[in-house]
Coordinates of C-alpha atoms in Angstrom, one line a residue:
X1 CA 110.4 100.4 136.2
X2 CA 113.0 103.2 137.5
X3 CA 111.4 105.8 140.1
X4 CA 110.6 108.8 138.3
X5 CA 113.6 111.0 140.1
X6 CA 116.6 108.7 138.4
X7 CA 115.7 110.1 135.8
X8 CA 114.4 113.6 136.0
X9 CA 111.4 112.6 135.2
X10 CA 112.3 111.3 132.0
X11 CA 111.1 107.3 131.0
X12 CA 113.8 105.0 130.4
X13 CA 112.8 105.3 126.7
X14 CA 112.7 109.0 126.5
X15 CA 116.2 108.9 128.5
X16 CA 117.4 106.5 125.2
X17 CA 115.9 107.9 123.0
X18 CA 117.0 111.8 123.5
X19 CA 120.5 111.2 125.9
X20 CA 121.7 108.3 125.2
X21 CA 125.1 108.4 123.3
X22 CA 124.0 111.5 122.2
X23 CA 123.7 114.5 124.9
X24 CA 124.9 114.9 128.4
X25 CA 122.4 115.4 131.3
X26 CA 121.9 116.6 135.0
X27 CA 119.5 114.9 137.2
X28 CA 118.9 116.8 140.6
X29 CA 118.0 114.4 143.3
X30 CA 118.3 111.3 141.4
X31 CA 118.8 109.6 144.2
X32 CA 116.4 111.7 147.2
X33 CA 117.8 111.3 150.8
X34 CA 120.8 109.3 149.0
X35 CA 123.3 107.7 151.9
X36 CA 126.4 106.0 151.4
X37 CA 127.0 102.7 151.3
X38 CA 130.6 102.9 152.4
X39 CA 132.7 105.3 154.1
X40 CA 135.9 106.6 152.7
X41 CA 137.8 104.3 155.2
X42 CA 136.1 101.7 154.1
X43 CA 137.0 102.2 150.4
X44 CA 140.4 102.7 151.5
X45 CA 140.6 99.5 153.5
X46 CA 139.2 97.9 150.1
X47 CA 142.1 99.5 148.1
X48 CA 144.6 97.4 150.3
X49 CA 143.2 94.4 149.2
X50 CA 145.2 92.0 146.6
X51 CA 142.6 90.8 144.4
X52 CA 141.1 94.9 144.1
X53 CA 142.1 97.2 141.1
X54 CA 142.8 100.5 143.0
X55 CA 144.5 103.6 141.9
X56 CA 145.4 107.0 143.4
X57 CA 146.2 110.5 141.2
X58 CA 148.0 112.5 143.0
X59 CA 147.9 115.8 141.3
X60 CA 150.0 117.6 143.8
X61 CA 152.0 116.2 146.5
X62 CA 153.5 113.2 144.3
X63 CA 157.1 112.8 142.6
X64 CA 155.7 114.4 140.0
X65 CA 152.1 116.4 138.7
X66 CA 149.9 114.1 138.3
X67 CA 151.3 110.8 139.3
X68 CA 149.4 108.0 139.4
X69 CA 150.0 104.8 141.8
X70 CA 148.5 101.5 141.6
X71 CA 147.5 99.3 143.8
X72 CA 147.1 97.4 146.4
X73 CA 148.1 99.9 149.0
X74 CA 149.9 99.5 152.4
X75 CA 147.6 101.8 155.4
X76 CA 150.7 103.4 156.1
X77 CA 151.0 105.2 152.3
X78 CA 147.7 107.0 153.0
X79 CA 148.6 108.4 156.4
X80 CA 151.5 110.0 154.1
X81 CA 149.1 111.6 151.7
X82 CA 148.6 115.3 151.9
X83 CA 145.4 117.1 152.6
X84 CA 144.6 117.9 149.2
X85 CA 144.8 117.4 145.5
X86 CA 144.5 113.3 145.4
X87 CA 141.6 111.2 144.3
X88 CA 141.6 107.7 145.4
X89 CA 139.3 105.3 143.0
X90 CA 138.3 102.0 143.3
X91 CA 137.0 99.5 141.0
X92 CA 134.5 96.6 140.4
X93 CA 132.9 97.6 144.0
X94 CA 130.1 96.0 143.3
X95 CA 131.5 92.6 143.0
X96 CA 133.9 92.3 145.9
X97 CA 130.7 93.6 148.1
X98 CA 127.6 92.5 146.8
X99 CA 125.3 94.6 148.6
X100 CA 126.1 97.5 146.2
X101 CA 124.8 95.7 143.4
X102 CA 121.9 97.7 144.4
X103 CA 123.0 100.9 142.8
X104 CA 123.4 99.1 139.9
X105 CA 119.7 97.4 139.6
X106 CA 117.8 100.5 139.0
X107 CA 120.0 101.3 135.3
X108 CA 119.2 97.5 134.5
X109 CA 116.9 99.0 131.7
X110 CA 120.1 98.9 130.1
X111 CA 121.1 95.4 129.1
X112 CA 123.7 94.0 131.6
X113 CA 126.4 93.0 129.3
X114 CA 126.7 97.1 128.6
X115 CA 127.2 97.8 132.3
X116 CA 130.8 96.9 132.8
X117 CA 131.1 98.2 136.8
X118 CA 130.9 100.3 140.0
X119 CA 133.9 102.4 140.4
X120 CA 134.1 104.5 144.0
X121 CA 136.0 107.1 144.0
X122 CA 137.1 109.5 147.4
X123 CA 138.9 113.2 147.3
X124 CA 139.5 115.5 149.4
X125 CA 139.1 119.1 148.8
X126 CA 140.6 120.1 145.1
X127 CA 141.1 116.4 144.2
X128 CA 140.5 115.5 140.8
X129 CA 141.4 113.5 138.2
X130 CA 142.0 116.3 135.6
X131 CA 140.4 116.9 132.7
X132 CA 139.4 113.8 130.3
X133 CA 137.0 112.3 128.1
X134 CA 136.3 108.6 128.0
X135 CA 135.5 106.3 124.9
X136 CA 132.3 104.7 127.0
X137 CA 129.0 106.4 128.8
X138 CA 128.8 107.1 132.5
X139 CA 126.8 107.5 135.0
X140 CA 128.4 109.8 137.6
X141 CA 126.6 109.7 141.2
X142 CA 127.1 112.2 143.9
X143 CA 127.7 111.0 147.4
X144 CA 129.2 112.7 150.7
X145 CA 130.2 116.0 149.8
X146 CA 129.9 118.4 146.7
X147 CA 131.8 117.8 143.3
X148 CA 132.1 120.8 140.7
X149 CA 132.1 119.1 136.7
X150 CA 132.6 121.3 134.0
X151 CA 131.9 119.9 130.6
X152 CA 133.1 120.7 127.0
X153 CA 131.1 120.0 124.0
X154 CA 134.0 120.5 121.2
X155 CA 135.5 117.5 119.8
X156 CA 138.2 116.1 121.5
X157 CA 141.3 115.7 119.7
X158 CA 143.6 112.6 120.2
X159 CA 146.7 114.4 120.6
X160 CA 145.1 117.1 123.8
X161 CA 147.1 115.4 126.2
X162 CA 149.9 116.1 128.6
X163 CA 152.7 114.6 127.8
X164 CA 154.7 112.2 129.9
X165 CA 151.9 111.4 132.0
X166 CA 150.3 108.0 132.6
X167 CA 147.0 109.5 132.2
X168 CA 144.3 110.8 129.9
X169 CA 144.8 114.6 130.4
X170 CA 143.9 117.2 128.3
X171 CA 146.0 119.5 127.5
X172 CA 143.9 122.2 126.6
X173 CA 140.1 122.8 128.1
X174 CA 137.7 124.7 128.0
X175 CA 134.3 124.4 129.6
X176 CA 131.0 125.3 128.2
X177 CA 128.7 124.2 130.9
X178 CA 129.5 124.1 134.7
X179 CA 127.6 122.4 137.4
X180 CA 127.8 121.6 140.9
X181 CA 126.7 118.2 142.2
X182 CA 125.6 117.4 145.7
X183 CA 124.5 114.4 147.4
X184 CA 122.0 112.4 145.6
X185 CA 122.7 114.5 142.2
X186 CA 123.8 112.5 138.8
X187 CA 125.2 113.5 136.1
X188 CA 125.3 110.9 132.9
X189 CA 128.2 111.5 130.2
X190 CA 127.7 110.1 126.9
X191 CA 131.0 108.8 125.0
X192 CA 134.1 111.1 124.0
X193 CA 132.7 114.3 126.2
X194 CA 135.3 116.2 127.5
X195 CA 134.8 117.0 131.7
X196 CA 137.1 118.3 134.8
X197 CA 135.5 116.6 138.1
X198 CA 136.7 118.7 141.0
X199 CA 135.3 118.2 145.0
X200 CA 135.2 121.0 146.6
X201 CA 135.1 119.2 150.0
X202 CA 136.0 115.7 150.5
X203 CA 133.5 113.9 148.4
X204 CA 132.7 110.3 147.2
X205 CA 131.4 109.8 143.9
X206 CA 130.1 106.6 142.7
X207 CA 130.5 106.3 138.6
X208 CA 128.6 103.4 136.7
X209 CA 130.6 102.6 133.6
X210 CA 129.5 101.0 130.2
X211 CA 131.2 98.4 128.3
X212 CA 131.8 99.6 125.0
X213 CA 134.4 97.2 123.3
X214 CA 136.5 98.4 120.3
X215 CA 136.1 97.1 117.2
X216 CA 139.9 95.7 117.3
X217 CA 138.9 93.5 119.9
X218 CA 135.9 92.3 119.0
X219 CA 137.3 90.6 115.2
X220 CA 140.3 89.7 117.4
X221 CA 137.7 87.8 119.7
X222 CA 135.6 86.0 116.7
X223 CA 138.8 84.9 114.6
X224 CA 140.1 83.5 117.6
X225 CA 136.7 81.9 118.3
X226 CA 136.9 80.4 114.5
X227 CA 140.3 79.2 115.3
X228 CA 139.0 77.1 118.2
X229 CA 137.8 75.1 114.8
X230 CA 139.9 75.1 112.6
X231 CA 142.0 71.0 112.0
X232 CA 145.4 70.7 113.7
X233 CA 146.6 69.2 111.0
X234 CA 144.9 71.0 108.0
X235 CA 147.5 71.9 105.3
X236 CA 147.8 74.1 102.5
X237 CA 147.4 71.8 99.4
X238 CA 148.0 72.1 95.3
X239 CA 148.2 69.1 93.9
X240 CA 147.5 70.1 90.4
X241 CA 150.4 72.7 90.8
X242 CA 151.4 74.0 86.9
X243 CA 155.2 75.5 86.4
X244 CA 155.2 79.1 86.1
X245 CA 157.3 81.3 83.9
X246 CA 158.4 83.2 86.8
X247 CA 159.3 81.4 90.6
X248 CA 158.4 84.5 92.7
X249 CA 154.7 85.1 91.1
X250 CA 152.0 84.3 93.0
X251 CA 149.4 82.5 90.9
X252 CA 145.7 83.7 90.6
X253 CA 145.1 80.0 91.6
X254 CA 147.3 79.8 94.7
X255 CA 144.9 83.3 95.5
X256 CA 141.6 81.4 95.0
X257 CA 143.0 78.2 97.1
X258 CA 143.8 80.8 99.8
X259 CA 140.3 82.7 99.1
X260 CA 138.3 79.2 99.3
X261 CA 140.4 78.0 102.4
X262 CA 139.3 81.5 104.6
X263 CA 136.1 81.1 103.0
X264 CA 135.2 77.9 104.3
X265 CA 136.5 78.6 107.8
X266 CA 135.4 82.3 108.4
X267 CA 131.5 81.9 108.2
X268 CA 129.1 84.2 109.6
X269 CA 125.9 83.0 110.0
X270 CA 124.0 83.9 112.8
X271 CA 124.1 80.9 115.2
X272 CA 127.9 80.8 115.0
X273 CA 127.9 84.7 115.5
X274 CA 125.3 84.0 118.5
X275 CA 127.8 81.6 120.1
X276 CA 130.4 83.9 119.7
X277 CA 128.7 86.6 121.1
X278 CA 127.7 85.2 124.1
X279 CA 131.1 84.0 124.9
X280 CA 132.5 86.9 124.4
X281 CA 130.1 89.4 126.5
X282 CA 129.4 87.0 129.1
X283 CA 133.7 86.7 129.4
X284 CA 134.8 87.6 133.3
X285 CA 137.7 89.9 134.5
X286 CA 140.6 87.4 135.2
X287 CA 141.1 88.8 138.4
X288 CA 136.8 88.3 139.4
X289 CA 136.7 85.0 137.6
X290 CA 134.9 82.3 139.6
X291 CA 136.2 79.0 140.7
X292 CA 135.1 75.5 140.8
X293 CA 134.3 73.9 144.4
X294 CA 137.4 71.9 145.5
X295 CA 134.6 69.4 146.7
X296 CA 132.0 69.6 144.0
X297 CA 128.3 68.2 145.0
X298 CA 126.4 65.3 144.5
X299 CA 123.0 65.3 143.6
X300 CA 121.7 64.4 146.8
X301 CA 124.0 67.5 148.6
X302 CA 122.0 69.7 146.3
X303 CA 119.1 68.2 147.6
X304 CA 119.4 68.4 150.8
X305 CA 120.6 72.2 150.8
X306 CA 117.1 73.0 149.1
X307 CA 115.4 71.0 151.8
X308 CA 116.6 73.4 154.6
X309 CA 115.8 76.6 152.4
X310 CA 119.6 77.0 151.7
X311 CA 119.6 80.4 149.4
X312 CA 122.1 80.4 146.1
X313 CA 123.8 83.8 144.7
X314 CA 125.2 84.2 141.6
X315 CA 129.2 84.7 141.7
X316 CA 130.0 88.5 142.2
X317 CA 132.2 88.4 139.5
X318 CA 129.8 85.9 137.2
X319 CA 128.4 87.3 134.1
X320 CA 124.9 86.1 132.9
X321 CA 122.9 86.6 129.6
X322 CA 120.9 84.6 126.8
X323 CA 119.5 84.4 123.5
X324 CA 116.5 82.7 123.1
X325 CA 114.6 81.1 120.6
X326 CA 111.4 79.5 119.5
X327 CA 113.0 75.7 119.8
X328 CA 115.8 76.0 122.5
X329 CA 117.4 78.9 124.8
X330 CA 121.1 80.0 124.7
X331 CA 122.5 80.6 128.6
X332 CA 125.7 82.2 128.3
X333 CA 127.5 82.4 132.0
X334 CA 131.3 83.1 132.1
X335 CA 132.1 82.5 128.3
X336 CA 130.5 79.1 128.4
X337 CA 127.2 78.3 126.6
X338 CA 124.7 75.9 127.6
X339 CA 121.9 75.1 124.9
X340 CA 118.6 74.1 126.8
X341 CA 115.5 73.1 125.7
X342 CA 111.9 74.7 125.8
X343 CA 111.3 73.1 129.4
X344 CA 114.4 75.1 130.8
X345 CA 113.6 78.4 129.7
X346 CA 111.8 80.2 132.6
X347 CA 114.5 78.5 135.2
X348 CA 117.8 80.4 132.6
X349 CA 115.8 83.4 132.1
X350 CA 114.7 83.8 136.0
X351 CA 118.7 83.0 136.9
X352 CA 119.8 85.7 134.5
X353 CA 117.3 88.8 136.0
X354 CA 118.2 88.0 139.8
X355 CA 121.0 87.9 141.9
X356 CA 119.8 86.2 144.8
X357 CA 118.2 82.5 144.5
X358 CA 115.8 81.5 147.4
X359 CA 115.5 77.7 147.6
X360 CA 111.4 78.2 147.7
X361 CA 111.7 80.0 144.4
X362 CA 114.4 77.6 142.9
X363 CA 112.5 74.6 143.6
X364 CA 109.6 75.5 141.7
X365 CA 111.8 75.9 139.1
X366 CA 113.9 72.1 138.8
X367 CA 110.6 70.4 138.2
X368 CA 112.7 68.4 135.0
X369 CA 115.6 66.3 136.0
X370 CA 117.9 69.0 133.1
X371 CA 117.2 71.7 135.5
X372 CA 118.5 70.3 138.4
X373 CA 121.6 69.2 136.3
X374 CA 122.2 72.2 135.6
X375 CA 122.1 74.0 138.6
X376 CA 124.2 71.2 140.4
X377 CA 126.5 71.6 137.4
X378 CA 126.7 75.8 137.9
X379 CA 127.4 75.1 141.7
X380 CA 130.2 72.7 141.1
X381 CA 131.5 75.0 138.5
X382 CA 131.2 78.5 141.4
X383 CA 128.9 80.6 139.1
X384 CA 126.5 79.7 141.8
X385 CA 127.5 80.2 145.1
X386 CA 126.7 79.8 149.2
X387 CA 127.2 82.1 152.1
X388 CA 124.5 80.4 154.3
X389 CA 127.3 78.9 156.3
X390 CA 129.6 82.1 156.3
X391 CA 126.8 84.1 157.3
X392 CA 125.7 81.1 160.4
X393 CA 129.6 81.5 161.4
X394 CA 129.8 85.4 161.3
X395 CA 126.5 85.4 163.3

């Protein structure tokens, strides 16, 4: 259970039931005493990085308003920026430094598959990313500094936006409700409500964002997860072809061989929806996927690492979830599915709540030879992972 101030006082279920999707609202010390995890150079030294999505809006100061650069960034371009009027945000955080996951645990009354990341972001005074609404719920945390958001609650219209400009502007705002946010305040924003975050001193604000795929994507995703079984070879058939009076009419049959033929292959029943599903949500970001070891474990390596209290993390960039049922349990981990029997159930559900895997808590857990399959199979395959020896090195 949450502490009392995330909320405002409000229980997770009041919170879903009342704000959720539906109303925006402002929690004064959310997070009491809140310190940040990172400092703004730090962020910045994270934005130079290859594998990091990083962007900066310059407002002012750029070739042009509102410009916005992506990166990775060479140090030198930041020593160039001017004092104001630039946001710099970074995204995924949480996965390239674990230890943020942290700010993400206490929302995890929320399914996991809807939290999509920790973005960072770091202005100066006046810098903002102008005024914009976006098509998922946030979660926008205050940090060093004070931000001032102004809201809207009129409808957004698709075509409010500046033209020419790579970003989601609004042309026209106007704010009905005006707040200002200081360290340890949050302010969640339910989908499609327009608001103008401005810091009035240099300020870092950490925004959780929720997954909310379109519905474009998702029957794109399950057709071509029907195609993955449909017969290379399968061809369109009439052998009891009749002559028609006209060569360019399409016959009612030809329309009820095409009819059958989708019909047979598009089913949607809910284990093959299931599979689907948990493919599909479970999916990494390219860019965060993990890897397999280039010199995979034996058995008795695994062994041996739980003998001397090694400790297993899940991949930052790993996704993890299940479906369960009364005869089996469906793990989902990256877009693959592994269907485990009853025995395996508290070791997959245990691996999908934590992070962190202790080798005295894991070991209770691989009682059945499956288990320990499977988690020498998740090792090989780097959605588990070791920094035992990283962290001996650094030490």
């Amino acid at each position: 259970m949450p502490p009392k101030s995330l909320l405002g006082g409000l229980t997770p279920e009041q919170f879903l039931r009342d704000y959720w999707q539906k109303q925006p609202l402002l929690i004064r010390s959310a997070f009491p005493g809140f310190q940040d995890p990172i400092t703004p150079e730090e962020l910045a030294g994270l934005a130079c990085e290859e594998q990091v999505q990083s962007r900066l809006v310059l407002e002012q100061g750029g070739s042009r308003p509102w410009e916005l650069r992506r990166g990775p960034f060479a140090e030198e371009e930041f020593l160039k920026l001017p004092e104001s009027h630039w946001t710099l945000l970074v995204s995924d955080v949480e996965k390239h430094l674990p230890q943020l996951q942290a700010l993400l645990e206490p929302f995890r009354f929320i399914p996991d598959w809807r939290i999509d990341d920790l973005q960072i972001s770091y202005a100066p005074v006046h810098g903002s990313v102008g005024p914009h609404w976006d098509d998922y719920d946030v979660l926008l945390l205050q940090g060093k500094g004070r931000r001032r958001w102004r809201i809207s609650h009129r409808p957004v219209a698709e075509d409010n936006v500046l033209p020419d400009v790579d970003l989601r502007i609004m042309g026209e705002f106007q704010a009905d409700e005006d707040w200002v946010l200081e360290p340890g305040d949050m302010l969640y924003l339910p989908p499609r409500l327009a608001h103008y975050g401005t810091a009035l001193e240099p300020a870092l604000t950490y925004s959780i964002g929720f997954r909310a795929p379109g519905h474009r994507e998702l029957v794109h995703s399950f057709l071509d997860f029907l195609g993955e079984g449909v017969e290379d070879d399968g061809r369109y058939t009439d052998p009891d072809l009749r002559l028609q009076d006209h060569p360019a009419r399409i016959a009612p049959e030809a329309v009820r061989r095409a009819r059958d033929l989708l019909a047979r292959h598009i089913g949607t029943d809910s284990a093959l929806v299931e599979s689907w599903l948990g493919r599909f949500l479970t999916e990494p970001k390219p860019y965060l996927a993990a890897q397999p070891m280039e010199e995979p474990w034996d058995a008795a390596e695994l062994d041996q690492f739980l003998d001397q209290a090694g400790t297993l993390e899940r991949h930052p960039g790993s996704r993890f979830a299940f479906i369960e049922h009364a005869d089996e349990i469906l793990l989902f981990i990256d877009g693959q599915e592994f269907a485990l029997g009853p025995p395996l159930k508290s070791l997959a559900t245990w691996l999908c709540r934590e992070h962190v895997y202790p080798a005295g808590q894991l070991c209770g857990l691989l009682k059945h030879a499956a288990a320990r399959a499977l988690i020498l199979d998740l090792v090989n395959e780097g959605y588990l992972v070791s920094y035992d020896d990283e962290r001996e090195d650094d030490a």
